[in-house]
Each structure stands twice: as C-alpha cells, then as structure tokens.
mmCIF file of C-alpha atoms in Angstrom:
data_model
loop_
_atom_site.group_PDB
_atom_site.id
_atom_site.type_symbol
_atom_site.label_atom_id
_atom_site.label_comp_id
_atom_site.label_asym_id
_atom_site.label_seq_id
_atom_site.Cartn_x
_atom_site.Cartn_y
_atom_site.Cartn_z
ATOM 1 C CA MET A 1 3.609 -17.815 17.332
ATOM 2 C CA PHE A 2 4.550 -17.302 20.941
ATOM 3 C CA LYS A 3 2.192 -16.474 23.785
ATOM 4 C CA PHE A 4 2.923 -16.188 27.470
ATOM 5 C CA LYS A 5 1.190 -15.588 30.733
ATOM 6 C CA GLY A 6 2.746 -13.338 33.406
ATOM 7 C CA ASP A 7 2.285 -13.852 37.207
ATOM 8 C CA MET A 8 1.315 -10.421 38.617
ATOM 9 C CA LYS A 9 -0.013 -11.617 42.060
ATOM 10 C CA PRO A 10 3.265 -11.059 43.992
ATOM 11 C CA ILE A 11 3.520 -7.496 42.712
ATOM 12 C CA ILE A 12 -0.218 -6.369 43.045
ATOM 13 C CA LYS A 13 -1.080 -7.884 46.498
ATOM 14 C CA HIS A 14 0.187 -4.829 48.391
ATOM 15 C CA LEU A 15 -1.651 -2.187 46.352
ATOM 16 C CA ASN A 16 -4.580 -0.108 47.428
ATOM 17 C CA LYS A 17 -7.791 0.156 45.425
ATOM 18 C CA THR A 18 -6.843 3.286 43.401
ATOM 19 C CA GLN A 19 -3.476 1.684 42.441
ATOM 20 C CA LYS A 20 -5.221 -1.511 41.350
ATOM 21 C CA LYS A 21 -7.192 0.383 38.810
ATOM 22 C CA GLN A 22 -3.991 0.970 36.932
ATOM 23 C CA ILE A 23 -3.215 -2.780 36.606
ATOM 24 C CA PRO A 24 -4.856 -3.379 33.195
ATOM 25 C CA TYR A 25 -2.955 -0.437 31.648
ATOM 26 C CA ALA A 26 0.356 -1.435 33.246
ATOM 27 C CA ALA A 27 -0.175 -5.113 32.304
ATOM 28 C CA ALA A 28 -0.744 -4.235 28.603
ATOM 29 C CA GLN A 29 2.376 -2.002 28.677
ATOM 30 C CA ALA A 30 4.479 -4.739 30.361
ATOM 31 C CA ILE A 31 3.194 -7.316 27.841
ATOM 32 C CA ASN A 32 4.047 -5.102 24.912
ATOM 33 C CA SER A 33 7.574 -4.196 26.401
ATOM 34 C CA THR A 34 8.189 -7.921 26.898
ATOM 35 C CA LEU A 35 7.144 -8.734 23.246
ATOM 36 C CA PHE A 36 9.591 -6.116 21.993
ATOM 37 C CA ASP A 37 12.355 -7.553 24.243
ATOM 38 C CA VAL A 38 11.561 -10.952 22.684
ATOM 39 C CA MET A 39 11.756 -9.608 19.233
ATOM 40 C CA LYS A 40 15.073 -7.917 19.924
ATOM 41 C CA ALA A 41 16.490 -11.321 21.241
ATOM 42 C CA GLU A 42 15.112 -13.274 18.302
ATOM 43 C CA LYS A 43 16.749 -10.761 15.833
ATOM 44 C CA ALA A 44 20.016 -10.916 17.740
ATOM 45 C CA GLN A 45 20.021 -14.775 17.745
ATOM 46 C CA MET A 46 19.149 -15.214 14.061
ATOM 47 C CA PRO A 47 22.560 -14.540 12.624
ATOM 48 C CA GLU A 48 24.092 -16.789 15.380
ATOM 49 C CA LYS A 49 21.776 -19.678 14.553
ATOM 50 C CA LEU A 50 21.329 -19.307 10.746
ATOM 51 C CA ASP A 51 23.872 -19.006 8.013
ATOM 52 C CA ARG A 52 23.921 -15.379 6.813
ATOM 53 C CA PRO A 53 20.112 -14.525 6.957
ATOM 54 C CA THR A 54 18.999 -11.992 4.428
ATOM 55 C CA PRO A 55 17.606 -8.577 5.316
ATOM 56 C CA PHE A 56 14.170 -9.994 4.359
ATOM 57 C CA THR A 57 14.585 -12.923 6.745
ATOM 58 C CA MET A 58 15.689 -10.592 9.591
ATOM 59 C CA LYS A 59 12.457 -8.649 9.339
ATOM 60 C CA ALA A 60 10.390 -11.955 9.889
ATOM 61 C CA PHE A 61 8.871 -10.957 13.225
ATOM 62 C CA ARG A 62 5.554 -9.197 13.916
ATOM 63 C CA ILE A 63 3.890 -8.278 17.133
ATOM 64 C CA ASN A 64 0.203 -8.069 17.931
ATOM 65 C CA LYS A 65 0.055 -5.763 20.885
ATOM 66 C CA ALA A 66 -1.929 -6.181 23.998
ATOM 67 C CA LYS A 67 -4.504 -3.533 25.099
ATOM 68 C CA LYS A 68 -5.781 -2.683 28.518
ATOM 69 C CA THR A 69 -9.107 -4.203 27.458
ATOM 70 C CA GLU A 70 -7.408 -7.321 26.022
ATOM 71 C CA LEU A 71 -4.437 -8.511 27.928
ATOM 72 C CA VAL A 72 -3.073 -10.686 25.219
ATOM 73 C CA GLY A 73 -0.237 -10.145 22.778
ATOM 74 C CA ASP A 74 1.881 -12.229 20.592
ATOM 75 C CA ILE A 75 5.083 -12.388 18.458
ATOM 76 C CA HIS A 76 4.941 -14.355 15.330
ATOM 77 C CA ILE A 77 6.809 -14.964 12.073
ATOM 78 C CA THR A 78 5.107 -13.550 9.035
ATOM 79 C CA ARG A 79 3.279 -16.000 6.806
ATOM 80 C CA GLU A 80 5.503 -15.474 3.782
ATOM 81 C CA ARG A 81 8.763 -15.936 5.928
ATOM 82 C CA TRP A 82 7.258 -18.928 7.763
ATOM 83 C CA LYS A 83 6.990 -20.866 4.434
ATOM 84 C CA TYR A 84 10.824 -21.350 4.671
ATOM 85 C CA LEU A 85 11.634 -20.504 8.265
ATOM 86 C CA LYS A 86 9.455 -23.282 9.609
ATOM 87 C CA TYR A 87 12.052 -25.912 8.585
ATOM 88 C CA GLN A 88 14.672 -23.939 10.585
ATOM 89 C CA VAL A 89 12.360 -23.684 13.688
ATOM 90 C CA GLU A 90 10.708 -27.124 13.523
ATOM 91 C CA GLY A 91 12.802 -29.198 11.194
ATOM 92 C CA GLY A 92 11.024 -31.546 8.901
ATOM 93 C CA THR A 93 11.178 -32.614 5.235
ATOM 94 C CA ARG A 94 10.417 -30.408 2.096
ATOM 95 C CA THR A 95 9.196 -32.289 -0.890
ATOM 96 C CA GLY A 96 8.966 -31.459 -4.530
ATOM 97 C CA ASN A 97 11.627 -30.605 -7.024
ATOM 98 C CA ILE A 98 13.891 -28.635 -4.706
ATOM 99 C CA GLY A 99 16.782 -26.755 -6.288
ATOM 100 C CA VAL A 100 19.844 -27.297 -4.374
ATOM 101 C CA PRO A 101 22.994 -25.327 -5.453
ATOM 102 C CA THR A 102 26.173 -27.238 -6.173
ATOM 103 C CA ARG A 103 29.706 -25.879 -5.593
ATOM 104 C CA ASN A 104 29.598 -24.640 -9.339
ATOM 105 C CA ALA A 105 26.771 -22.280 -8.584
ATOM 106 C CA LYS A 106 27.490 -18.598 -8.186
ATOM 107 C CA LEU A 107 25.824 -17.537 -4.981
ATOM 108 C CA ASN A 108 25.169 -14.173 -3.393
ATOM 109 C CA LYS A 109 26.698 -12.885 -0.130
ATOM 110 C CA TYR A 110 23.887 -14.652 1.781
ATOM 111 C CA GLY A 111 24.699 -18.071 0.196
ATOM 112 C CA ASN A 112 21.586 -17.961 -1.992
ATOM 113 C CA ILE A 113 21.094 -18.301 -5.716
ATOM 114 C CA PRO A 114 20.788 -14.561 -6.890
ATOM 115 C CA MET A 115 17.291 -13.461 -8.080
ATOM 116 C CA ARG A 116 15.886 -16.887 -7.666
ATOM 117 C CA ARG A 117 12.344 -15.743 -8.063
ATOM 118 C CA LYS A 118 13.107 -14.916 -11.707
ATOM 119 C CA GLY A 119 14.143 -18.573 -12.331
ATOM 120 C CA LEU A 120 17.113 -20.840 -11.935
ATOM 121 C CA ILE A 121 18.508 -20.345 -15.496
ATOM 122 C CA LYS A 122 20.803 -17.236 -15.489
ATOM 123 C CA LYS A 123 22.753 -17.542 -18.690
ATOM 124 C CA LYS A 124 22.107 -18.499 -22.332
ATOM 125 C CA ASN A 125 24.416 -21.526 -22.029
ATOM 126 C CA GLN A 126 22.370 -22.976 -19.088
ATOM 127 C CA PHE A 127 19.598 -25.431 -19.538
ATOM 128 C CA ILE A 128 17.304 -27.805 -17.363
ATOM 129 C CA SER A 129 17.793 -31.479 -18.074
ATOM 130 C CA LYS A 130 18.417 -34.981 -16.631
ATOM 131 C CA ILE A 131 21.884 -36.157 -17.497
ATOM 132 C CA GLY A 132 22.561 -39.634 -16.212
ATOM 133 C CA ASN A 133 20.429 -39.919 -13.146
ATOM 134 C CA VAL A 134 20.866 -36.344 -12.148
ATOM 135 C CA ALA A 135 18.161 -33.771 -12.884
ATOM 136 C CA GLY A 136 19.019 -30.056 -12.619
ATOM 137 C CA VAL A 137 20.271 -26.931 -14.219
ATOM 138 C CA TRP A 138 23.414 -27.576 -16.242
ATOM 139 C CA GLU A 139 25.813 -25.216 -18.038
ATOM 140 C CA ARG A 140 27.604 -25.847 -21.249
ATOM 141 C CA SER A 141 31.146 -24.556 -21.553
ATOM 142 C CA LYS A 142 34.258 -25.181 -23.702
ATOM 143 C CA SER A 143 35.446 -27.663 -21.148
ATOM 144 C CA GLY A 144 32.269 -29.715 -20.964
ATOM 145 C CA THR A 145 28.948 -29.605 -19.116
ATOM 146 C CA LYS A 146 28.705 -28.933 -15.361
ATOM 147 C CA LEU A 147 25.819 -29.230 -12.849
ATOM 148 C CA ILE A 148 24.849 -25.830 -11.281
ATOM 149 C CA VAL A 149 21.626 -26.730 -9.406
ATOM 150 C CA ALA A 150 20.495 -30.296 -8.591
ATOM 151 C CA PHE A 151 16.869 -31.025 -8.311
ATOM 152 C CA GLU A 152 16.184 -33.108 -5.191
ATOM 153 C CA PRO A 153 12.869 -34.943 -4.538
ATOM 154 C CA SER A 154 13.098 -34.033 -0.862
ATOM 155 C CA VAL A 155 15.403 -32.153 1.559
ATOM 156 C CA SER A 156 15.346 -33.008 5.359
ATOM 157 C CA TYR A 157 16.059 -30.278 7.905
ATOM 158 C CA GLU A 158 17.021 -30.381 11.581
ATOM 159 C CA PRO A 159 15.631 -27.538 13.805
ATOM 160 C CA ARG A 160 18.381 -24.814 14.048
ATOM 161 C CA PHE A 161 16.519 -21.674 15.277
ATOM 162 C CA PRO A 162 14.939 -22.198 18.714
ATOM 163 C CA PHE A 163 12.287 -19.419 18.350
ATOM 164 C CA HIS A 164 10.115 -20.699 21.204
ATOM 165 C CA LYS A 165 12.973 -21.351 23.620
ATOM 166 C CA ILE A 166 14.395 -17.734 23.032
ATOM 167 C CA ALA A 167 10.947 -16.304 23.546
ATOM 168 C CA LYS A 168 10.275 -18.273 26.666
ATOM 169 C CA GLY A 169 13.645 -17.392 28.245
ATOM 170 C CA VAL A 170 13.227 -13.722 27.519
ATOM 171 C CA ALA A 171 9.684 -13.464 28.676
ATOM 172 C CA ARG A 172 10.517 -15.285 31.895
ATOM 173 C CA LYS A 173 13.480 -12.962 32.555
ATOM 174 C CA LYS A 174 11.794 -9.732 31.572
ATOM 175 C CA PHE A 175 8.045 -9.777 32.264
ATOM 176 C CA GLN A 176 7.945 -9.067 36.084
ATOM 177 C CA ARG A 177 10.559 -6.323 35.692
ATOM 178 C CA ASN A 178 8.589 -4.695 32.867
ATOM 179 C CA PHE A 179 5.411 -4.982 34.799
ATOM 180 C CA LYS A 180 6.833 -3.391 37.941
ATOM 181 C CA ARG A 181 8.247 -0.508 35.801
ATOM 182 C CA SER A 182 4.914 -0.024 33.900
ATOM 183 C CA LEU A 183 2.841 -0.115 37.139
ATOM 184 C CA SER A 184 5.138 2.417 38.852
ATOM 185 C CA ARG A 185 4.647 4.755 35.855
ATOM 186 C CA ALA A 186 0.864 4.160 35.703
ATOM 187 C CA ILE A 187 0.550 4.897 39.570
ATOM 188 C CA ALA A 188 2.606 8.025 39.311
ATOM 189 C CA SER A 189 0.490 9.390 36.473
ATOM 190 C CA ALA A 190 -2.811 8.250 37.901
ATOM 191 C CA ARG A 191 -5.413 10.945 38.711
#
C-alpha cells in the first residue's frame, strides 16, 4: 500500500474565505487524480521490470479514493496478487515444495506453466517422483525420462518491482499540479 501527504500551504495562503471553502473538495480530487497517475505509472513500469506479466498481474492495482470529508486515499496491490508479487516488490524467500519449470517444460507466452491451477501433470506419461536426489514432475518417452518441473524446498527472490519508489516519484511530481488544477475548477464552479 502507498500513502502520501501533499503540501497545500504554498497554494492556499493567498485564497480568500470563500475560496478556502473549496479546499476539501479540491484536495480530494487532487489526491484521487494523483492516485490514478500513480496507477498508470505502475502499470507502465510493470512490463519493464517484470518478465512478461500476465493480464491478471497487470490488473493488480486498486485505489481507495479520498472524499472531501476524509482526505485520505491509497493505491494497493490486491490480496490475491500480493501473494506472489510481494516477492517481486520486497524480495525474500518462498518455502515449501515450489515447482520450478526446467528447460524441458512447455511454457505459455508469459513464461508460466499453462493452467497450473489444475495441477502440474499435463499428460498421461507424466508423473511425480523423486529420481536420484531430484523430486519433481517427470515425463516418460521412448528416449528415456526427463525432468519437467523440479520441486525446490525454497526459492529466493531479489526485489525487482520498485512499487513504492514509483509511487513516491509520481506523487511528488504530480500532486501540487493536480491540486492547483482541482482548486481552480472548484473555485470557478463555487456558488
């Protein structure tokens, strides 16, 4: 989750009383515009930082909008996508029997095992076993047995997607401009 505070003091110090009444509405609009700017930047950076993210992954971001009565908004990664994206954002080690595709695995255009949710065994000639010291999904063929997916007890990740850095940079760059624009519109439509 990313939250930010914008400095509105330089903009509002020259306003009269009537104009100042528009500040909560303008601030909420500016926060929301900035959050959508952040989301746009995050989506643009995702294919640059991650290897072929799926359409599901590209839809990872959600926004909780600010209201004029509550000048707080946030952008976050949805819970079900955070389960795997946290390793790209924060790094860390995943533990358990983690299936890692080998060069023998047939992968989809995103570099993933197709229909993985339905299981790792895709053909009748595939089986799960430990051969030698290697546990995984194996495939029998006329030429022998080959490893398709290896089971690793843990996999370590380095952070690759700077979610917070992107958000901070965009918020710093866009908030004051968004606030000025929102305040101008609010003052123009004020009664």
